[in-house]
């Protein structure tokens, strides 16, 4: 696969590249990230290689991320060839309770400001960044419906929200004839697989395309941190990365090194290839502070992991689900009467009757 082998996002006609360029690192306003010039070079190289999907948010680097993208590609011939995604919910205005969240007042203001910074007339994919427990989902959806009908937004996505709330939103949208969420942005990596309990099954059931963020777990799975250099390298993301630097992570990194060597590749590329190959995943968000880092990570699209390699990684990382998913293994025996259904078979439940038994 290459970057110009496009995939439709969820149950929609929106074509996106298999890797999405994450722009959270665009701008040095927070003391880390890429300069304006390097950010522009990264955008140019991503587009040159066939990438068309760029993801940012209204409050990344205090709005500078959006402005960098807008100043470089907004109101240009390239803009209409790109899928530009941004997010609302984040509050840029301390002291203003309506400066963030998912209420109508906040959403419309955030959209207008994002359009201004991005120097565009429309947003291709507008994400609800994180669930606002104080706002009814009907209010959020109605405001988004108005933005879609006004031509200011093309498609809708949802990020960092419980599965049950997303299901409520899309069913509500379906029955009211409103635009539904076609994309689901979630943290997903070999170190974060709890999303497989509720969110991934929801995406598969509703036809919502998954776009994972932090596929390298804040750089922890980049190959930079190993048993051999414990304590010698200070993580770029500080306490976020340090929280995960333990035995479990080092065991995964050891295995990634073995697989990477077999593919003449790198730990980061193997970790990215694993995420991109998961069921329901459409386009994985990758960030880069340097153009060399971007080009190196894009080579993950050339990696094809074997079933045996996937099994070894699964053994190290498969999550333990809670109720009711932890009972799922029992259900074929309870449901199927000892037969095989869709290739799933199990011994009949002891609660079932035996030959000669009376059924009441």
GROMACS .gro file of C-alpha atoms in nm:
model
  360
    1UNK     CA    1   0.000   0.000   0.000
    2UNK     CA    2   0.110   0.356  -0.061
    3UNK     CA    3  -0.013   0.693   0.059
    4UNK     CA    4  -0.218   0.748  -0.257
    5UNK     CA    5  -0.419   0.427  -0.215
    6UNK     CA    6  -0.723   0.606  -0.077
    7UNK     CA    7  -0.994   0.460   0.145
    8UNK     CA    8  -1.350   0.579   0.200
    9UNK     CA    9  -1.400   0.699   0.557
   10UNK     CA   10  -1.660   0.481   0.723
   11UNK     CA   11  -1.993   0.454   0.547
   12UNK     CA   12  -1.935   0.767   0.339
   13UNK     CA   13  -1.793   0.864   0.001
   14UNK     CA   14  -1.510   1.073   0.149
   15UNK     CA   15  -1.177   0.942   0.019
   16UNK     CA   16  -0.881   0.977   0.254
   17UNK     CA   17  -0.520   0.861   0.253
   18UNK     CA   18  -0.436   0.561   0.477
   19UNK     CA   19  -0.223   0.786   0.697
   20UNK     CA   20  -0.350   1.122   0.817
   21UNK     CA   21  -0.108   1.405   0.891
   22UNK     CA   22  -0.162   1.515   1.251
   23UNK     CA   23  -0.089   1.883   1.303
   24UNK     CA   24  -0.083   1.903   1.682
   25UNK     CA   25   0.293   1.966   1.664
   26UNK     CA   26   0.264   2.255   1.418
   27UNK     CA   27   0.397   2.567   1.589
   28UNK     CA   28   0.639   2.620   1.876
   29UNK     CA   29   0.405   2.829   2.092
   30UNK     CA   30   0.398   2.573   2.374
   31UNK     CA   31   0.774   2.524   2.387
   32UNK     CA   32   0.784   2.217   2.164
   33UNK     CA   33   0.678   2.131   1.811
   34UNK     CA   34   0.779   2.230   1.459
   35UNK     CA   35   0.864   2.577   1.335
   36UNK     CA   36   0.635   2.737   1.077
   37UNK     CA   37   0.887   2.666   0.803
   38UNK     CA   38   0.934   2.300   0.898
   39UNK     CA   39   0.557   2.254   0.931
   40UNK     CA   40   0.514   2.388   0.577
   41UNK     CA   41   0.781   2.150   0.446
   42UNK     CA   42   0.608   1.858   0.618
   43UNK     CA   43   0.274   1.954   0.460
   44UNK     CA   44   0.433   1.984   0.115
   45UNK     CA   45   0.609   1.648   0.139
   46UNK     CA   46   0.296   1.474   0.267
   47UNK     CA   47   0.094   1.608  -0.027
   48UNK     CA   48   0.373   1.531  -0.275
   49UNK     CA   49   0.370   1.165  -0.164
   50UNK     CA   50  -0.007   1.141  -0.216
   51UNK     CA   51  -0.142   1.227   0.129
   52UNK     CA   52  -0.464   1.428   0.128
   53UNK     CA   53  -0.587   1.405   0.490
   54UNK     CA   54  -0.470   1.668   0.745
   55UNK     CA   55  -0.604   1.680   1.102
   56UNK     CA   56  -0.584   1.968   1.348
   57UNK     CA   57  -0.799   2.130   1.621
   58UNK     CA   58  -0.911   2.479   1.713
   59UNK     CA   59  -0.686   2.495   2.019
   60UNK     CA   60  -0.372   2.316   1.898
   61UNK     CA   61  -0.086   2.555   1.976
   62UNK     CA   62  -0.350   2.814   2.071
   63UNK     CA   63  -0.490   2.819   1.717
   64UNK     CA   64  -0.151   2.856   1.548
   65UNK     CA   65  -0.171   2.504   1.403
   66UNK     CA   66  -0.483   2.597   1.205
   67UNK     CA   67  -0.326   2.926   1.096
   68UNK     CA   68  -0.011   2.754   0.969
   69UNK     CA   69  -0.223   2.521   0.756
   70UNK     CA   70  -0.445   2.806   0.635
   71UNK     CA   71  -0.159   3.039   0.549
   72UNK     CA   72   0.008   2.762   0.348
   73UNK     CA   73  -0.277   2.590   0.161
   74UNK     CA   74  -0.596   2.786   0.235
   75UNK     CA   75  -0.745   2.979  -0.058
   76UNK     CA   76  -0.503   2.804  -0.294
   77UNK     CA   77  -0.547   2.561  -0.581
   78UNK     CA   78  -0.441   2.280  -0.348
   79UNK     CA   79  -0.711   2.341  -0.089
   80UNK     CA   80  -0.995   2.161  -0.271
   81UNK     CA   81  -0.773   1.854  -0.325
   82UNK     CA   82  -0.725   1.818   0.051
   83UNK     CA   83  -0.943   1.676   0.326
   84UNK     CA   84  -0.891   1.925   0.607
   85UNK     CA   85  -1.025   1.816   0.944
   86UNK     CA   86  -1.043   2.023   1.259
   87UNK     CA   87  -1.219   1.998   1.595
   88UNK     CA   88  -1.435   2.197   1.831
   89UNK     CA   89  -1.494   2.162   2.210
   90UNK     CA   90  -1.164   2.306   2.334
   91UNK     CA   91  -1.183   2.643   2.511
   92UNK     CA   92  -0.929   2.909   2.412
   93UNK     CA   93  -1.081   3.177   2.632
   94UNK     CA   94  -1.023   3.153   3.011
   95UNK     CA   95  -1.313   3.300   3.204
   96UNK     CA   96  -1.567   3.234   2.927
   97UNK     CA   97  -1.784   2.928   3.006
   98UNK     CA   98  -1.924   2.935   2.651
   99UNK     CA   99  -1.580   2.947   2.492
  100UNK     CA  100  -1.571   2.568   2.470
  101UNK     CA  101  -1.788   2.261   2.495
  102UNK     CA  102  -2.053   2.141   2.252
  103UNK     CA  103  -2.334   2.392   2.289
  104UNK     CA  104  -2.476   2.578   1.989
  105UNK     CA  105  -2.317   2.912   2.084
  106UNK     CA  106  -1.973   2.756   2.126
  107UNK     CA  107  -1.986   2.536   1.814
  108UNK     CA  108  -2.087   2.815   1.576
  109UNK     CA  109  -1.824   3.054   1.715
  110UNK     CA  110  -1.554   2.785   1.702
  111UNK     CA  111  -1.643   2.700   1.343
  112UNK     CA  112  -1.627   3.063   1.229
  113UNK     CA  113  -1.289   3.111   1.396
  114UNK     CA  114  -1.151   2.787   1.248
  115UNK     CA  115  -1.267   2.891   0.901
  116UNK     CA  116  -1.091   3.225   0.947
  117UNK     CA  117  -0.764   3.070   1.064
  118UNK     CA  118  -0.773   2.796   0.799
  119UNK     CA  119  -0.849   3.058   0.532
  120UNK     CA  120  -1.115   2.840   0.376
  121UNK     CA  121  -1.489   2.854   0.313
  122UNK     CA  122  -1.556   2.503   0.442
  123UNK     CA  123  -1.425   2.232   0.672
  124UNK     CA  124  -1.419   1.883   0.519
  125UNK     CA  125  -1.449   1.691   0.847
  126UNK     CA  126  -1.555   1.860   1.171
  127UNK     CA  127  -1.486   1.659   1.486
  128UNK     CA  128  -1.654   1.680   1.823
  129UNK     CA  129  -1.324   1.672   2.014
  130UNK     CA  130  -1.446   1.532   2.345
  131UNK     CA  131  -1.779   1.464   2.508
  132UNK     CA  132  -1.946   1.759   2.680
  133UNK     CA  133  -2.159   1.609   2.958
  134UNK     CA  134  -2.341   1.943   3.010
  135UNK     CA  135  -2.494   1.966   2.662
  136UNK     CA  136  -2.776   1.745   2.524
  137UNK     CA  137  -2.653   1.557   2.218
  138UNK     CA  138  -2.962   1.681   2.028
  139UNK     CA  139  -2.842   2.041   2.067
  140UNK     CA  140  -2.495   1.951   1.941
  141UNK     CA  141  -2.630   1.757   1.643
  142UNK     CA  142  -2.879   2.030   1.551
  143UNK     CA  143  -2.605   2.294   1.548
  144UNK     CA  144  -2.382   2.069   1.336
  145UNK     CA  145  -2.674   1.997   1.100
  146UNK     CA  146  -2.713   2.371   1.043
  147UNK     CA  147  -2.341   2.408   0.964
  148UNK     CA  148  -2.361   2.122   0.714
  149UNK     CA  149  -2.668   2.271   0.544
  150UNK     CA  150  -2.498   2.612   0.531
  151UNK     CA  151  -2.208   2.452   0.341
  152UNK     CA  152  -1.955   2.539   0.609
  153UNK     CA  153  -1.896   2.175   0.704
  154UNK     CA  154  -1.900   1.869   0.475
  155UNK     CA  155  -1.882   1.571   0.714
  156UNK     CA  156  -1.895   1.509   1.089
  157UNK     CA  157  -1.678   1.302   1.321
  158UNK     CA  158  -1.656   1.228   1.692
  159UNK     CA  159  -1.358   1.183   1.921
  160UNK     CA  160  -1.300   1.077   2.281
  161UNK     CA  161  -1.665   1.000   2.356
  162UNK     CA  162  -1.829   0.690   2.514
  163UNK     CA  163  -1.968   0.434   2.272
  164UNK     CA  164  -2.321   0.456   2.413
  165UNK     CA  165  -2.333   0.831   2.354
  166UNK     CA  166  -2.207   0.794   1.995
  167UNK     CA  167  -2.472   0.528   1.933
  168UNK     CA  168  -2.739   0.761   2.071
  169UNK     CA  169  -2.612   1.043   1.849
  170UNK     CA  170  -2.609   0.844   1.526
  171UNK     CA  171  -2.947   0.682   1.586
  172UNK     CA  172  -3.091   1.027   1.664
  173UNK     CA  173  -2.937   1.170   1.347
  174UNK     CA  174  -3.067   0.878   1.140
  175UNK     CA  175  -3.428   0.915   1.247
  176UNK     CA  176  -3.426   1.295   1.215
  177UNK     CA  177  -3.259   1.302   0.875
  178UNK     CA  178  -2.954   1.485   1.009
  179UNK     CA  179  -2.588   1.425   0.927
  180UNK     CA  180  -2.439   1.148   1.140
  181UNK     CA  181  -2.083   1.090   1.256
  182UNK     CA  182  -1.885   0.908   0.984
  183UNK     CA  183  -1.549   0.908   1.165
  184UNK     CA  184  -1.435   0.799   1.510
  185UNK     CA  185  -1.108   0.935   1.647
  186UNK     CA  186  -0.977   0.730   1.939
  187UNK     CA  187  -0.648   0.656   2.107
  188UNK     CA  188  -0.537   0.318   1.974
  189UNK     CA  189  -0.201   0.142   1.998
  190UNK     CA  190  -0.039  -0.177   2.121
  191UNK     CA  191  -0.041  -0.010   2.463
  192UNK     CA  192  -0.401   0.114   2.441
  193UNK     CA  193  -0.640  -0.162   2.334
  194UNK     CA  194  -0.926  -0.110   2.580
  195UNK     CA  195  -1.110   0.061   2.294
  196UNK     CA  196  -1.169  -0.289   2.158
  197UNK     CA  197  -1.429  -0.352   2.428
  198UNK     CA  198  -1.694  -0.101   2.314
  199UNK     CA  199  -1.568   0.162   2.068
  200UNK     CA  200  -1.424  -0.061   1.795
  201UNK     CA  201  -1.732  -0.289   1.786
  202UNK     CA  202  -1.950   0.023   1.767
  203UNK     CA  203  -1.751   0.152   1.469
  204UNK     CA  204  -1.782  -0.182   1.290
  205UNK     CA  205  -2.156  -0.206   1.360
  206UNK     CA  206  -2.240   0.152   1.257
  207UNK     CA  207  -1.995   0.179   0.968
  208UNK     CA  208  -1.793   0.458   1.132
  209UNK     CA  209  -1.432   0.485   1.011
  210UNK     CA  210  -1.170   0.471   1.287
  211UNK     CA  211  -0.882   0.720   1.278
  212UNK     CA  212  -0.649   0.628   1.564
  213UNK     CA  213  -0.447   0.893   1.744
  214UNK     CA  214  -0.124   0.834   1.937
  215UNK     CA  215  -0.049   0.504   1.759
  216UNK     CA  216   0.301   0.515   1.911
  217UNK     CA  217   0.173   0.605   2.259
  218UNK     CA  218   0.338   0.947   2.280
  219UNK     CA  219   0.659   0.806   2.133
  220UNK     CA  220   0.688   0.520   2.382
  221UNK     CA  221   0.664   0.269   2.095
  222UNK     CA  222   0.895   0.462   1.864
  223UNK     CA  223   1.193   0.240   1.948
  224UNK     CA  224   1.366   0.525   2.126
  225UNK     CA  225   1.312   0.375   2.472
  226UNK     CA  226   1.455   0.029   2.545
  227UNK     CA  227   1.570  -0.182   2.838
  228UNK     CA  228   1.927  -0.090   2.752
  229UNK     CA  229   1.879   0.284   2.796
  230UNK     CA  230   1.642   0.291   3.094
  231UNK     CA  231   1.673   0.627   3.267
  232UNK     CA  232   1.924   0.759   3.016
  233UNK     CA  233   1.678   0.933   2.782
  234UNK     CA  234   1.427   1.187   2.909
  235UNK     CA  235   1.092   1.143   2.729
  236UNK     CA  236   0.981   1.437   2.513
  237UNK     CA  237   0.632   1.425   2.661
  238UNK     CA  238   0.759   1.401   3.019
  239UNK     CA  239   0.530   1.233   3.269
  240UNK     CA  240   0.289   1.109   2.997
  241UNK     CA  241   0.552   0.882   2.846
  242UNK     CA  242   0.724   0.797   3.175
  243UNK     CA  243   0.399   0.648   3.306
  244UNK     CA  244   0.424   0.369   3.047
  245UNK     CA  245   0.796   0.295   3.066
  246UNK     CA  246   0.781  -0.036   3.254
  247UNK     CA  247   0.818  -0.410   3.210
  248UNK     CA  248   0.508  -0.451   2.993
  249UNK     CA  249   0.626  -0.184   2.750
  250UNK     CA  250   0.981  -0.318   2.733
  251UNK     CA  251   0.848  -0.668   2.657
  252UNK     CA  252   0.645  -0.526   2.368
  253UNK     CA  253   0.940  -0.322   2.242
  254UNK     CA  254   1.165  -0.631   2.258
  255UNK     CA  255   0.917  -0.817   2.036
  256UNK     CA  256   0.884  -0.522   1.801
  257UNK     CA  257   1.262  -0.516   1.761
  258UNK     CA  258   1.261  -0.885   1.663
  259UNK     CA  259   0.981  -0.836   1.409
  260UNK     CA  260   1.141  -0.516   1.275
  261UNK     CA  261   1.468  -0.699   1.215
  262UNK     CA  262   1.285  -0.970   1.020
  263UNK     CA  263   1.127  -0.704   0.797
  264UNK     CA  264   1.443  -0.491   0.775
  265UNK     CA  265   1.230  -0.215   0.921
  266UNK     CA  266   1.197  -0.017   1.246
  267UNK     CA  267   1.007  -0.053   1.572
  268UNK     CA  268   0.794   0.253   1.493
  269UNK     CA  269   0.693   0.124   1.151
  270UNK     CA  270   0.592  -0.216   1.291
  271UNK     CA  271   0.382  -0.051   1.563
  272UNK     CA  272   0.215   0.175   1.304
  273UNK     CA  273   0.151  -0.116   1.066
  274UNK     CA  274  -0.017  -0.306   1.350
  275UNK     CA  275  -0.259  -0.018   1.418
  276UNK     CA  276  -0.335   0.046   1.051
  277UNK     CA  277  -0.416  -0.321   1.004
  278UNK     CA  278  -0.674  -0.340   1.284
  279UNK     CA  279  -1.041  -0.406   1.192
  280UNK     CA  280  -1.234  -0.087   1.128
  281UNK     CA  281  -0.928   0.138   1.098
  282UNK     CA  282  -0.942   0.369   0.795
  283UNK     CA  283  -0.661   0.621   0.842
  284UNK     CA  284  -0.406   0.641   1.123
  285UNK     CA  285  -0.301   0.985   1.245
  286UNK     CA  286   0.075   1.031   1.249
  287UNK     CA  287   0.254   1.338   1.374
  288UNK     CA  288   0.600   1.456   1.278
  289UNK     CA  289   0.822   1.735   1.403
  290UNK     CA  290   1.074   1.686   1.125
  291UNK     CA  291   1.030   1.593   0.761
  292UNK     CA  292   1.270   1.299   0.805
  293UNK     CA  293   1.046   1.158   1.078
  294UNK     CA  294   0.744   1.186   0.848
  295UNK     CA  295   0.914   1.003   0.562
  296UNK     CA  296   1.041   0.729   0.793
  297UNK     CA  297   0.698   0.662   0.946
  298UNK     CA  298   0.522   0.659   0.608
  299UNK     CA  299   0.727   0.351   0.517
  300UNK     CA  300   0.506   0.160   0.761
  301UNK     CA  301   0.261   0.132   0.471
  302UNK     CA  302   0.505  -0.113   0.309
  303UNK     CA  303   0.497  -0.350   0.610
  304UNK     CA  304   0.275  -0.658   0.597
  305UNK     CA  305   0.272  -0.848   0.926
  306UNK     CA  306   0.223  -1.224   0.919
  307UNK     CA  307  -0.047  -1.401   1.119
  308UNK     CA  308   0.225  -1.549   1.338
  309UNK     CA  309   0.375  -1.207   1.411
  310UNK     CA  310   0.032  -1.062   1.485
  311UNK     CA  311  -0.029  -1.354   1.721
  312UNK     CA  312   0.289  -1.285   1.914
  313UNK     CA  313   0.197  -0.920   1.957
  314UNK     CA  314  -0.157  -1.017   2.053
  315UNK     CA  315  -0.027  -1.246   2.326
  316UNK     CA  316   0.163  -0.956   2.481
  317UNK     CA  317  -0.107  -0.692   2.448
  318UNK     CA  318  -0.456  -0.844   2.433
  319UNK     CA  319  -0.673  -0.660   2.686
  320UNK     CA  320  -0.891  -0.819   2.951
  321UNK     CA  321  -1.248  -0.703   2.904
  322UNK     CA  322  -1.498  -0.636   3.180
  323UNK     CA  323  -1.866  -0.726   3.197
  324UNK     CA  324  -2.051  -0.820   2.978
  325UNK     CA  325  -1.781  -0.882   2.718
  326UNK     CA  326  -1.600  -1.113   2.957
  327UNK     CA  327  -1.899  -1.349   2.929
  328UNK     CA  328  -1.895  -1.352   2.548
  329UNK     CA  329  -1.708  -1.684   2.526
  330UNK     CA  330  -2.001  -1.858   2.697
  331UNK     CA  331  -2.269  -1.735   2.458
  332UNK     CA  332  -2.218  -1.975   2.162
  333UNK     CA  333  -2.279  -2.265   2.400
  334UNK     CA  334  -2.595  -2.100   2.531
  335UNK     CA  335  -2.724  -1.993   2.188
  336UNK     CA  336  -2.625  -2.248   1.926
  337UNK     CA  337  -2.738  -2.581   2.071
  338UNK     CA  338  -2.407  -2.747   1.994
  339UNK     CA  339  -2.417  -2.647   1.626
  340UNK     CA  340  -2.180  -2.423   1.428
  341UNK     CA  341  -2.313  -2.076   1.339
  342UNK     CA  342  -2.105  -1.850   1.112
  343UNK     CA  343  -1.805  -2.070   1.180
  344UNK     CA  344  -1.841  -2.046   1.560
  345UNK     CA  345  -1.906  -2.371   1.743
  346UNK     CA  346  -1.921  -2.474   2.106
  347UNK     CA  347  -2.038  -2.763   2.313
  348UNK     CA  348  -2.406  -2.740   2.399
  349UNK     CA  349  -2.490  -2.578   2.731
  350UNK     CA  350  -2.563  -2.811   3.023
  351UNK     CA  351  -2.890  -2.621   3.062
  352UNK     CA  352  -3.015  -2.772   2.736
  353UNK     CA  353  -3.225  -3.088   2.732
  354UNK     CA  354  -3.084  -3.429   2.646
  355UNK     CA  355  -3.250  -3.701   2.441
  356UNK     CA  356  -3.556  -3.819   2.622
  357UNK     CA  357  -3.572  -3.517   2.854
  358UNK     CA  358  -3.902  -3.338   2.892
  359UNK     CA  359  -3.925  -2.974   2.781
  360UNK     CA  360  -4.170  -2.776   2.988
   0.00000   0.00000   0.00000
